Every structure is written in structure tokens, then in C-alpha cells.
mmCIF file of C-alpha atoms in Angstrom:
data_model
loop_
_atom_site.group_PDB
_atom_site.id
_atom_site.type_symbol
_atom_site.label_atom_id
_atom_site.label_comp_id
_atom_site.label_asym_id
_atom_site.label_seq_id
_atom_site.Cartn_x
_atom_site.Cartn_y
_atom_site.Cartn_z
ATOM 1 C CA MET D 1 77.178 -64.419 36.561
ATOM 2 C CA GLU D 2 77.543 -67.733 34.794
ATOM 3 C CA LYS D 3 78.355 -70.512 37.118
ATOM 4 C CA ARG D 4 80.540 -73.569 36.221
ATOM 5 C CA ARG D 5 80.682 -77.121 38.128
ATOM 6 C CA ILE D 6 84.404 -77.945 39.112
ATOM 7 C CA GLY D 7 85.253 -81.221 38.237
ATOM 8 C CA SER D 8 83.054 -83.938 39.099
ATOM 9 C CA SER D 9 82.555 -82.104 42.573
ATOM 10 C CA PRO D 10 79.116 -80.538 43.727
ATOM 11 C CA LEU D 11 80.922 -77.326 43.766
ATOM 12 C CA GLU D 12 79.370 -74.299 41.000
ATOM 13 C CA SER D 13 81.857 -71.754 40.966
ATOM 14 C CA SER D 14 81.059 -68.323 39.832
ATOM 15 C CA LEU D 15 82.951 -67.944 36.305
ATOM 16 C CA LEU D 16 85.019 -64.825 37.537
ATOM 17 C CA GLY D 17 86.675 -65.545 41.057
ATOM 18 C CA LEU D 18 88.559 -63.217 43.323
ATOM 19 C CA GLY D 19 92.305 -63.824 44.097
ATOM 20 C CA CYS D 20 92.648 -62.722 47.214
ATOM 21 C CA MET D 21 96.715 -62.816 47.296
ATOM 22 C CA SER D 22 97.167 -59.285 47.207
ATOM 23 C CA LEU D 23 94.307 -57.773 49.089
ATOM 24 C CA GLY D 24 97.110 -56.459 51.568
ATOM 25 C CA THR D 25 96.900 -56.796 55.668
ATOM 26 C CA GLU D 26 94.618 -53.583 56.194
ATOM 27 C CA TYR D 27 91.134 -55.196 57.011
ATOM 28 C CA ASN D 28 89.066 -52.616 55.931
ATOM 29 C CA GLU D 29 90.525 -51.759 52.980
ATOM 30 C CA ALA D 30 90.273 -55.422 51.935
ATOM 31 C CA GLU D 31 86.712 -56.135 53.075
ATOM 32 C CA LYS D 32 85.391 -53.593 50.881
ATOM 33 C CA ILE D 33 87.182 -55.596 47.905
ATOM 34 C CA ILE D 34 85.673 -58.559 49.371
ATOM 35 C CA LYS D 35 82.315 -57.345 49.732
ATOM 36 C CA THR D 36 82.411 -55.811 46.226
ATOM 37 C CA ALA D 37 82.771 -58.966 44.556
ATOM 38 C CA TYR D 38 80.255 -60.741 46.522
ATOM 39 C CA GLU D 39 77.636 -58.364 45.921
ATOM 40 C CA ASN D 40 78.525 -58.431 42.068
ATOM 41 C CA GLY D 41 77.949 -62.150 41.247
ATOM 42 C CA ILE D 42 81.168 -63.798 42.578
ATOM 43 C CA ASN D 43 80.948 -66.747 44.880
ATOM 44 C CA TYR D 44 84.833 -67.910 44.726
ATOM 45 C CA PHE D 45 87.329 -66.569 46.548
ATOM 46 C CA ASP D 46 90.891 -67.902 46.456
ATOM 47 C CA THR D 47 93.635 -67.348 49.160
ATOM 48 C CA ALA D 48 96.284 -69.875 50.654
ATOM 49 C CA ASP D 49 98.053 -70.301 53.940
ATOM 50 C CA LEU D 50 101.462 -68.947 52.700
ATOM 51 C CA TYR D 51 99.677 -65.567 52.012
ATOM 52 C CA ASP D 52 100.948 -62.967 54.575
ATOM 53 C CA TYR D 53 101.989 -65.980 56.730
ATOM 54 C CA GLY D 54 98.339 -66.572 57.246
ATOM 55 C CA THR D 55 96.922 -63.081 57.536
ATOM 56 C CA ASN D 56 95.600 -63.564 54.363
ATOM 57 C CA GLU D 57 93.220 -66.304 55.114
ATOM 58 C CA GLU D 58 91.905 -64.484 58.359
ATOM 59 C CA ILE D 59 90.789 -61.762 56.513
ATOM 60 C CA VAL D 60 89.161 -63.552 53.688
ATOM 61 C CA GLY D 61 87.349 -65.943 56.318
ATOM 62 C CA ARG D 62 86.408 -62.732 58.532
ATOM 63 C CA ALA D 63 85.126 -60.993 55.582
ATOM 64 C CA LEU D 64 83.179 -63.563 54.275
ATOM 65 C CA LYS D 65 81.673 -65.377 57.977
ATOM 66 C CA PRO D 66 78.253 -63.197 56.987
ATOM 67 C CA PHE D 67 77.679 -65.208 53.981
ATOM 68 C CA ARG D 68 79.570 -68.206 54.536
ATOM 69 C CA SER D 69 77.075 -70.557 53.258
ATOM 70 C CA GLU D 70 76.643 -68.467 49.920
ATOM 71 C CA VAL D 71 80.333 -68.657 48.733
ATOM 72 C CA LEU D 72 83.141 -71.003 47.799
ATOM 73 C CA ILE D 73 86.349 -70.611 49.861
ATOM 74 C CA ALA D 74 89.500 -72.157 48.365
ATOM 75 C CA THR D 75 92.814 -72.253 49.759
ATOM 76 C CA LYS D 76 96.100 -73.839 49.341
ATOM 77 C CA VAL D 77 98.757 -76.062 51.574
ATOM 78 C CA GLY D 78 102.192 -77.417 51.022
ATOM 79 C CA ASN D 79 104.809 -74.193 51.252
ATOM 80 C CA ARG D 80 105.567 -74.409 54.680
ATOM 81 C CA ALA D 81 106.841 -71.572 56.577
ATOM 82 C CA LYS D 82 110.033 -71.365 58.578
ATOM 83 C CA ASP D 83 108.970 -70.754 62.398
ATOM 84 C CA ASP D 84 110.880 -67.151 61.959
ATOM 85 C CA LYS D 85 108.523 -66.401 58.714
ATOM 86 C CA SER D 86 111.831 -65.637 57.139
ATOM 87 C CA GLY D 87 110.776 -68.269 54.389
ATOM 88 C CA TRP D 88 109.528 -71.454 53.178
ATOM 89 C CA TYR D 89 110.177 -74.874 52.333
ATOM 90 C CA TRP D 90 108.181 -77.657 50.202
ATOM 91 C CA ASP D 91 105.933 -80.084 52.288
ATOM 92 C CA ALA D 92 103.662 -82.504 51.069
ATOM 93 C CA SER D 93 103.561 -84.856 53.777
ATOM 94 C CA LYS D 94 100.183 -86.474 54.778
ATOM 95 C CA PHE D 95 101.527 -85.205 58.349
ATOM 96 C CA TYR D 96 101.809 -81.818 57.832
ATOM 97 C CA ILE D 97 98.598 -81.506 55.532
ATOM 98 C CA LYS D 98 96.602 -83.013 57.684
ATOM 99 C CA GLU D 99 97.834 -80.694 60.585
ATOM 100 C CA GLN D 100 97.851 -77.659 58.729
ATOM 101 C CA VAL D 101 93.923 -78.041 57.477
ATOM 102 C CA LYS D 102 93.338 -77.144 61.484
ATOM 103 C CA ASN D 103 95.230 -74.005 61.518
ATOM 104 C CA SER D 104 93.190 -73.097 58.110
ATOM 105 C CA LEU D 105 90.083 -73.817 59.320
ATOM 106 C CA LYS D 106 90.668 -71.565 62.690
ATOM 107 C CA ARG D 107 92.051 -68.752 60.522
ATOM 108 C CA LEU D 108 89.225 -68.766 58.268
ATOM 109 C CA GLN D 109 86.561 -69.049 61.202
ATOM 110 C CA THR D 110 84.802 -71.968 59.394
ATOM 111 C CA ASP D 111 84.133 -75.616 60.224
ATOM 112 C CA TYR D 112 84.610 -76.969 56.546
ATOM 113 C CA ILE D 113 86.974 -75.731 53.211
ATOM 114 C CA ASP D 114 85.185 -76.059 49.975
ATOM 115 C CA LEU D 115 88.158 -76.737 47.447
ATOM 116 C CA TYR D 116 91.453 -77.332 49.562
ATOM 117 C CA GLN D 117 94.629 -77.252 46.960
ATOM 118 C CA LEU D 118 98.074 -78.570 46.888
ATOM 119 C CA HIS D 119 100.169 -75.488 46.341
ATOM 120 C CA GLY D 120 102.442 -76.977 43.858
ATOM 121 C CA GLY D 121 103.778 -80.410 43.306
ATOM 122 C CA THR D 122 106.937 -82.261 42.599
ATOM 123 C CA LEU D 123 107.974 -85.589 41.135
ATOM 124 C CA ASP D 124 109.822 -86.071 44.509
ATOM 125 C CA ASP D 125 106.665 -86.158 46.379
ATOM 126 C CA PRO D 126 105.014 -89.015 48.118
ATOM 127 C CA ILE D 127 102.182 -88.787 45.939
ATOM 128 C CA ASP D 128 100.358 -91.776 46.967
ATOM 129 C CA GLU D 129 100.521 -90.880 50.536
ATOM 130 C CA THR D 130 99.667 -86.745 49.495
ATOM 131 C CA ILE D 131 96.437 -87.949 47.632
ATOM 132 C CA GLU D 132 95.665 -90.212 50.705
ATOM 133 C CA ALA D 133 95.767 -87.163 52.801
ATOM 134 C CA PHE D 134 93.209 -85.389 51.151
ATOM 135 C CA ASP D 135 90.980 -88.235 50.707
ATOM 136 C CA GLU D 136 90.808 -88.888 54.428
ATOM 137 C CA LEU D 137 90.345 -85.299 54.619
ATOM 138 C CA LYS D 138 87.141 -85.170 52.372
ATOM 139 C CA GLN D 139 86.125 -88.587 54.219
ATOM 140 C CA GLU D 140 86.030 -86.407 57.516
ATOM 141 C CA GLY D 141 84.192 -83.804 55.967
ATOM 142 C CA LEU D 142 86.878 -81.084 56.521
ATOM 143 C CA ILE D 143 87.085 -80.380 52.840
ATOM 144 C CA ARG D 144 84.427 -80.687 50.187
ATOM 145 C CA ALA D 145 86.771 -81.207 47.523
ATOM 146 C CA TYR D 146 90.280 -81.163 46.385
ATOM 147 C CA GLY D 147 92.721 -80.349 43.581
ATOM 148 C CA PHE D 148 96.173 -79.169 43.172
ATOM 149 C CA SER D 149 98.092 -75.994 41.589
ATOM 150 C CA SER D 150 100.585 -76.721 39.360
ATOM 151 C CA ILE D 151 101.935 -75.763 35.920
ATOM 152 C CA ARG D 152 104.571 -78.524 35.378
ATOM 153 C CA PRO D 153 102.960 -80.832 32.899
ATOM 154 C CA ASN D 154 104.850 -83.886 34.201
ATOM 155 C CA VAL D 155 103.794 -83.652 37.452
ATOM 156 C CA ILE D 156 100.056 -82.686 36.138
ATOM 157 C CA ARG D 157 100.455 -86.202 34.760
ATOM 158 C CA GLU D 158 101.133 -87.661 37.791
ATOM 159 C CA TYR D 159 98.474 -86.290 40.347
ATOM 160 C CA ALA D 160 95.568 -86.008 37.779
ATOM 161 C CA PRO D 161 95.200 -89.939 37.162
ATOM 162 C CA ARG D 162 96.169 -91.124 40.711
ATOM 163 C CA SER D 163 93.782 -88.810 42.468
ATOM 164 C CA SER D 164 89.694 -87.870 42.433
ATOM 165 C CA ALA D 165 91.169 -84.508 42.478
ATOM 166 C CA SER D 166 88.288 -81.978 41.143
ATOM 167 C CA SER D 167 90.956 -79.153 39.720
ATOM 168 C CA ASN D 168 94.241 -78.032 38.681
ATOM 169 C CA MET D 169 94.729 -74.119 39.000
ATOM 170 C CA MET D 170 97.125 -72.800 36.588
ATOM 171 C CA GLN D 171 98.711 -70.030 34.771
ATOM 172 C CA TYR D 172 96.793 -69.271 31.594
ATOM 173 C CA SER D 173 96.137 -66.515 29.384
ATOM 174 C CA LEU D 174 96.383 -65.141 25.998
ATOM 175 C CA LEU D 175 100.389 -64.502 26.673
ATOM 176 C CA ASP D 176 100.398 -67.770 28.006
ATOM 177 C CA ARG D 177 98.678 -70.580 26.187
ATOM 178 C CA ARG D 178 101.031 -73.354 27.272
ATOM 179 C CA PRO D 179 98.715 -75.511 28.903
ATOM 180 C CA GLU D 180 96.476 -76.081 25.898
ATOM 181 C CA GLU D 181 98.515 -78.610 24.726
ATOM 182 C CA GLN D 182 100.695 -79.946 27.627
ATOM 183 C CA ALA D 183 98.126 -79.930 30.248
ATOM 184 C CA PHE D 184 94.642 -79.570 29.301
ATOM 185 C CA PRO D 185 94.157 -82.856 27.622
ATOM 186 C CA VAL D 186 95.349 -84.661 30.515
ATOM 187 C CA LEU D 187 93.259 -82.815 32.912
ATOM 188 C CA LYS D 188 90.133 -83.278 30.218
ATOM 189 C CA GLU D 189 90.826 -87.119 30.097
ATOM 190 C CA ASN D 190 90.836 -87.385 34.104
ATOM 191 C CA ASN D 191 87.304 -84.943 34.658
ATOM 192 C CA VAL D 192 89.965 -82.602 36.475
ATOM 193 C CA SER D 193 88.792 -78.685 36.074
ATOM 194 C CA VAL D 194 90.937 -75.814 35.177
ATOM 195 C CA ILE D 195 91.061 -72.855 37.176
ATOM 196 C CA THR D 196 93.176 -70.334 35.618
ATOM 197 C CA ARG D 197 95.188 -67.677 37.520
ATOM 198 C CA GLY D 198 97.073 -64.869 35.643
ATOM 199 C CA PRO D 199 94.701 -64.039 32.494
ATOM 200 C CA LEU D 200 95.559 -60.445 32.532
ATOM 201 C CA ALA D 201 99.190 -61.460 32.420
ATOM 202 C CA LYS D 202 100.151 -59.025 35.231
ATOM 203 C CA GLY D 203 98.479 -56.451 33.697
ATOM 204 C CA LEU D 204 99.353 -56.718 29.904
ATOM 205 C CA LEU D 205 96.002 -57.322 29.154
ATOM 206 C CA SER D 206 94.441 -54.863 31.175
ATOM 207 C CA PRO D 207 93.914 -50.549 31.238
ATOM 208 C CA LYS D 208 97.367 -50.574 32.118
ATOM 209 C CA SER D 209 99.231 -52.322 29.277
ATOM 210 C CA ASN D 210 100.552 -49.085 27.549
ATOM 211 C CA LYS D 211 102.009 -48.130 31.019
ATOM 212 C CA LYS D 212 103.433 -51.535 31.777
ATOM 213 C CA LEU D 213 105.138 -51.516 28.378
ATOM 214 C CA SER D 214 106.477 -48.062 28.477
ATOM 215 C CA GLY D 215 107.683 -48.647 32.084
ATOM 216 C CA PRO D 216 111.292 -48.547 33.319
ATOM 217 C CA GLY D 217 113.278 -51.718 31.746
ATOM 218 C CA GLU D 218 112.388 -53.709 28.806
ATOM 219 C CA ASN D 219 111.306 -56.990 30.379
ATOM 220 C CA GLY D 220 109.336 -59.531 28.362
ATOM 221 C CA TYR D 221 106.616 -61.956 29.543
ATOM 222 C CA VAL D 222 107.040 -66.006 29.419
ATOM 223 C CA HIS D 223 108.380 -66.373 25.686
ATOM 224 C CA TYR D 224 107.795 -63.176 24.696
ATOM 225 C CA SER D 225 110.246 -60.477 24.578
ATOM 226 C CA HIS D 226 109.606 -56.788 25.224
ATOM 227 C CA GLN D 227 109.167 -56.037 21.661
ATOM 228 C CA GLU D 228 107.237 -58.991 20.741
ATOM 229 C CA LEU D 229 104.943 -58.120 23.258
ATOM 230 C CA LYS D 230 104.283 -54.350 21.809
ATOM 231 C CA GLU D 231 103.939 -56.269 18.522
ATOM 232 C CA VAL D 232 101.153 -58.885 19.713
ATOM 233 C CA LEU D 233 99.224 -56.376 21.798
ATOM 234 C CA SER D 234 99.223 -53.892 19.192
ATOM 235 C CA LYS D 235 97.738 -56.034 16.388
ATOM 236 C CA ILE D 236 95.244 -57.566 18.765
ATOM 237 C CA ALA D 237 93.824 -53.955 19.694
ATOM 238 C CA GLY D 238 94.090 -52.974 16.091
ATOM 239 C CA ARG D 239 91.598 -56.066 15.349
ATOM 240 C CA PHE D 240 89.451 -55.834 18.054
ATOM 241 C CA HIS D 241 88.064 -51.955 18.084
ATOM 242 C CA ASN D 242 84.891 -53.043 20.172
ATOM 243 C CA ARG D 243 86.384 -54.743 23.055
ATOM 244 C CA SER D 244 88.699 -54.133 25.819
ATOM 245 C CA LEU D 245 92.058 -55.835 26.423
ATOM 246 C CA THR D 246 90.299 -57.290 29.864
ATOM 247 C CA GLU D 247 87.248 -58.556 27.821
ATOM 248 C CA LEU D 248 89.018 -60.092 25.692
ATOM 249 C CA ALA D 249 91.316 -61.770 27.985
ATOM 250 C CA LEU D 250 88.930 -62.796 30.387
ATOM 251 C CA LEU D 251 86.444 -64.131 27.729
ATOM 252 C CA PHE D 252 89.144 -65.831 26.267
ATOM 253 C CA ASN D 253 89.887 -67.895 29.116
ATOM 254 C CA ALA D 254 86.217 -68.650 29.439
ATOM 255 C CA SER D 255 85.787 -69.615 25.797
ATOM 256 C CA ASN D 256 87.837 -72.619 27.032
ATOM 257 C CA PRO D 257 85.163 -75.816 28.218
ATOM 258 C CA GLU D 258 87.800 -76.829 30.343
ATOM 259 C CA VAL D 259 87.791 -73.808 32.710
ATOM 260 C CA SER D 260 85.298 -73.353 35.566
ATOM 261 C CA SER D 261 86.783 -70.640 36.872
ATOM 262 C CA ILE D 262 88.962 -67.741 36.147
ATOM 263 C CA ILE D 263 90.860 -66.213 39.211
ATOM 264 C CA ALA D 264 91.532 -62.106 39.086
ATOM 265 C CA GLY D 265 92.946 -59.980 41.854
ATOM 266 C CA ALA D 266 91.813 -56.790 42.264
ATOM 267 C CA SER D 267 93.484 -53.477 44.319
ATOM 268 C CA SER D 268 90.165 -51.700 44.414
ATOM 269 C CA PRO D 269 86.508 -52.141 44.458
ATOM 270 C CA GLU D 270 86.515 -50.299 41.010
ATOM 271 C CA GLN D 271 89.113 -52.668 39.568
ATOM 272 C CA VAL D 272 86.440 -55.605 40.889
ATOM 273 C CA LYS D 273 83.628 -54.057 38.975
ATOM 274 C CA GLU D 274 85.341 -53.621 35.911
ATOM 275 C CA ASN D 275 86.781 -57.078 35.522
ATOM 276 C CA ILE D 276 83.107 -58.311 36.364
ATOM 277 C CA HIS D 277 81.885 -55.800 33.567
ATOM 278 C CA ALA D 278 84.034 -57.750 30.990
ATOM 279 C CA ILE D 279 83.346 -61.276 32.141
ATOM 280 C CA ASN D 280 79.680 -60.406 31.674
ATOM 281 C CA GLN D 281 79.913 -59.193 27.891
ATOM 282 C CA LYS D 282 78.885 -61.349 24.940
ATOM 283 C CA PRO D 283 80.909 -64.230 24.686
ATOM 284 C CA LEU D 284 83.443 -64.540 21.858
ATOM 285 C CA SER D 285 82.685 -65.787 18.247
ATOM 286 C CA ARG D 286 84.368 -68.786 16.850
ATOM 287 C CA GLU D 287 85.969 -66.108 14.415
ATOM 288 C CA GLU D 288 86.680 -64.022 17.523
ATOM 289 C CA ILE D 289 88.512 -67.006 19.252
ATOM 290 C CA GLU D 290 90.529 -68.118 16.090
ATOM 291 C CA MET D 291 91.926 -64.592 15.352
ATOM 292 C CA LEU D 292 92.971 -64.289 19.125
ATOM 293 C CA LYS D 293 95.001 -67.504 18.909
ATOM 294 C CA SER D 294 96.494 -66.779 15.505
ATOM 295 C CA LEU D 295 98.246 -63.737 16.658
ATOM 296 C CA THR D 296 99.231 -65.191 19.759
ATOM 297 C CA ASN D 297 101.572 -68.758 20.026
ATOM 298 C CA ASN D 298 101.534 -71.336 22.717
ATOM 299 C CA LYS D 299 105.206 -72.210 22.922
ATOM 300 C CA GLY D 300 105.631 -75.133 25.533
ATOM 301 C CA TYR D 301 106.928 -75.401 28.992
ATOM 302 C CA THR D 302 110.367 -76.664 30.263
ATOM 303 C CA GLU D 303 109.949 -80.176 32.435
ATOM 304 C CA HIS D 304 111.387 -79.373 35.893
ATOM 305 C CA ARG D 305 110.627 -82.305 38.890
#
């Protein structure tokens, strides 16, 4: 599988990464998915301290331990769990970040994290202090690189130029092209790679598309109404007879040079293999890319603090 460098860091990620959030808490089943990903060319595994209140990190660390040096583990910090685990609240303080990394390292059974990410971000953060925490962790050798995970253009405009972050993780797909105009330019200018999540748009760009559209209720997606979704997906299917929706979705993300890795979750080893098969197909031609862009739109974000 193709590999791409993450920003100016030494990290080289497989073009497709495994999103581990939805693995569940049953270790044996989760391990099968993780090992299938590894054995078929994926070296990037995405988790977070918040997922199942730390259990997800424990599963990922345990499953990857036999080949730890061959993979990249990316985790996140900032969503601070309440003591009774009834919820969480935002904490981007230097103290919390530097304390929480120790817990993540223990759960992951490793002495370093490849990519440590701020799991969000607001304009009310103590931004310089937050950045200082990550820089110090990097100097201390506890993390190899750091990034942030935000869809908010105003937050990205603050963090990207003021830090030495290597990446920003954000939602991006054929059905959510908002980052192209409002985030990608500033990230490119600051040599911050994009790690995309949600490339299959909650299954709308997968073999489950018809089932999703015919399910109960008539929910839309981002700025598309339910009816608009049906129309745009029908048009895409009508123009591309020799490519699956999954193939188009993943290869569209891959066609953007700012993207270093595309994170997709999986509920079974078979789904992992399907996604890997799709990303390994012939890259989209310029004509195919322009056709897909003409069939979709990229309405902008609403700014939030």
C-alpha cells in the first residue's frame, strides 16, 4: 500500500488507516480486525483516551504489541472524563495533557506515542500553553510528533501557524467537501498534513448506501437533505459503472495531495479487506475527479469558538 509522510515529521503512514473507535470492548473480535489490517498493509491505527474510557487504547496496545515497532499509533487527548465516567468535559491545559499522556502510554503498553493529537480545540483554549505541552512531550521523547483534530476553520487558523504540529484530523468526504476551501489552504501553507475521518460518510458511500437511504426516518447528511442525498448518489452511480462507491470515496480523498492518511473504521475483518481493496485500485483520473466535484458541493462551515 502507498505510504505518505505526515507533515514534516519522520512518520510515514499507510494511505489507509484503521479507525479503532468502533471496535467494541470484546478483545478477541477487535484483535481479528486489527491484525487483518496490519497483515494487509495498514500501519496507522487511530484511537483516543476517551474511546470506551480508555478500554480502546488498552485493546489497541495489546493487539499491536507483537509488532509495535512496525506500526504508527495515534491517540488523542483533551476530552477529560468525569470521575464517575458519566461524561466528559474539555481540558486543553498543559498540566492535564502532560499527566494524561502517562495514562495513555500505560494503556497502550508502549514507551512512546507516534502521533499525539489534541482531540478538538476552541478559541478559548490557552493555546500557547497547550502547544508548549506538546512541544515538551516531543522533546522528552514521549511522542514522536503531534497534531490536532478540528473541523473549525477559526481554530485551525490559530493552531496551525503557532505550532509545529504535523497534522490535523478532520471530517472530509465526497459528501462533505467543506475543508477544501476553508481549511486545506492554511494547513498546506503551514506544512500540516490532513488526516481524514468519515471518508464513507456514515456508510452512505459504502455497499450499505441503499440500506442507509431506505432506513427509518429521512435524515440528511451535513448540508444535504435526504432527497438531495438520493439524487446525488444516484447521479454518481449512473456516471461510474466500473467503480464502487467505496472505491470512489476513498480514492477521491487520496487524490488530494494534502491528505496523508484516510481513516476508516471497520466492524469486521471482511470490511477491512474491502476498504483495502478499494484504496489499492487505480487512482482517479483528472476527468473522474472533476466529474465527482461537479456532482457534489462544498458549502461552508458555521464558525464556532
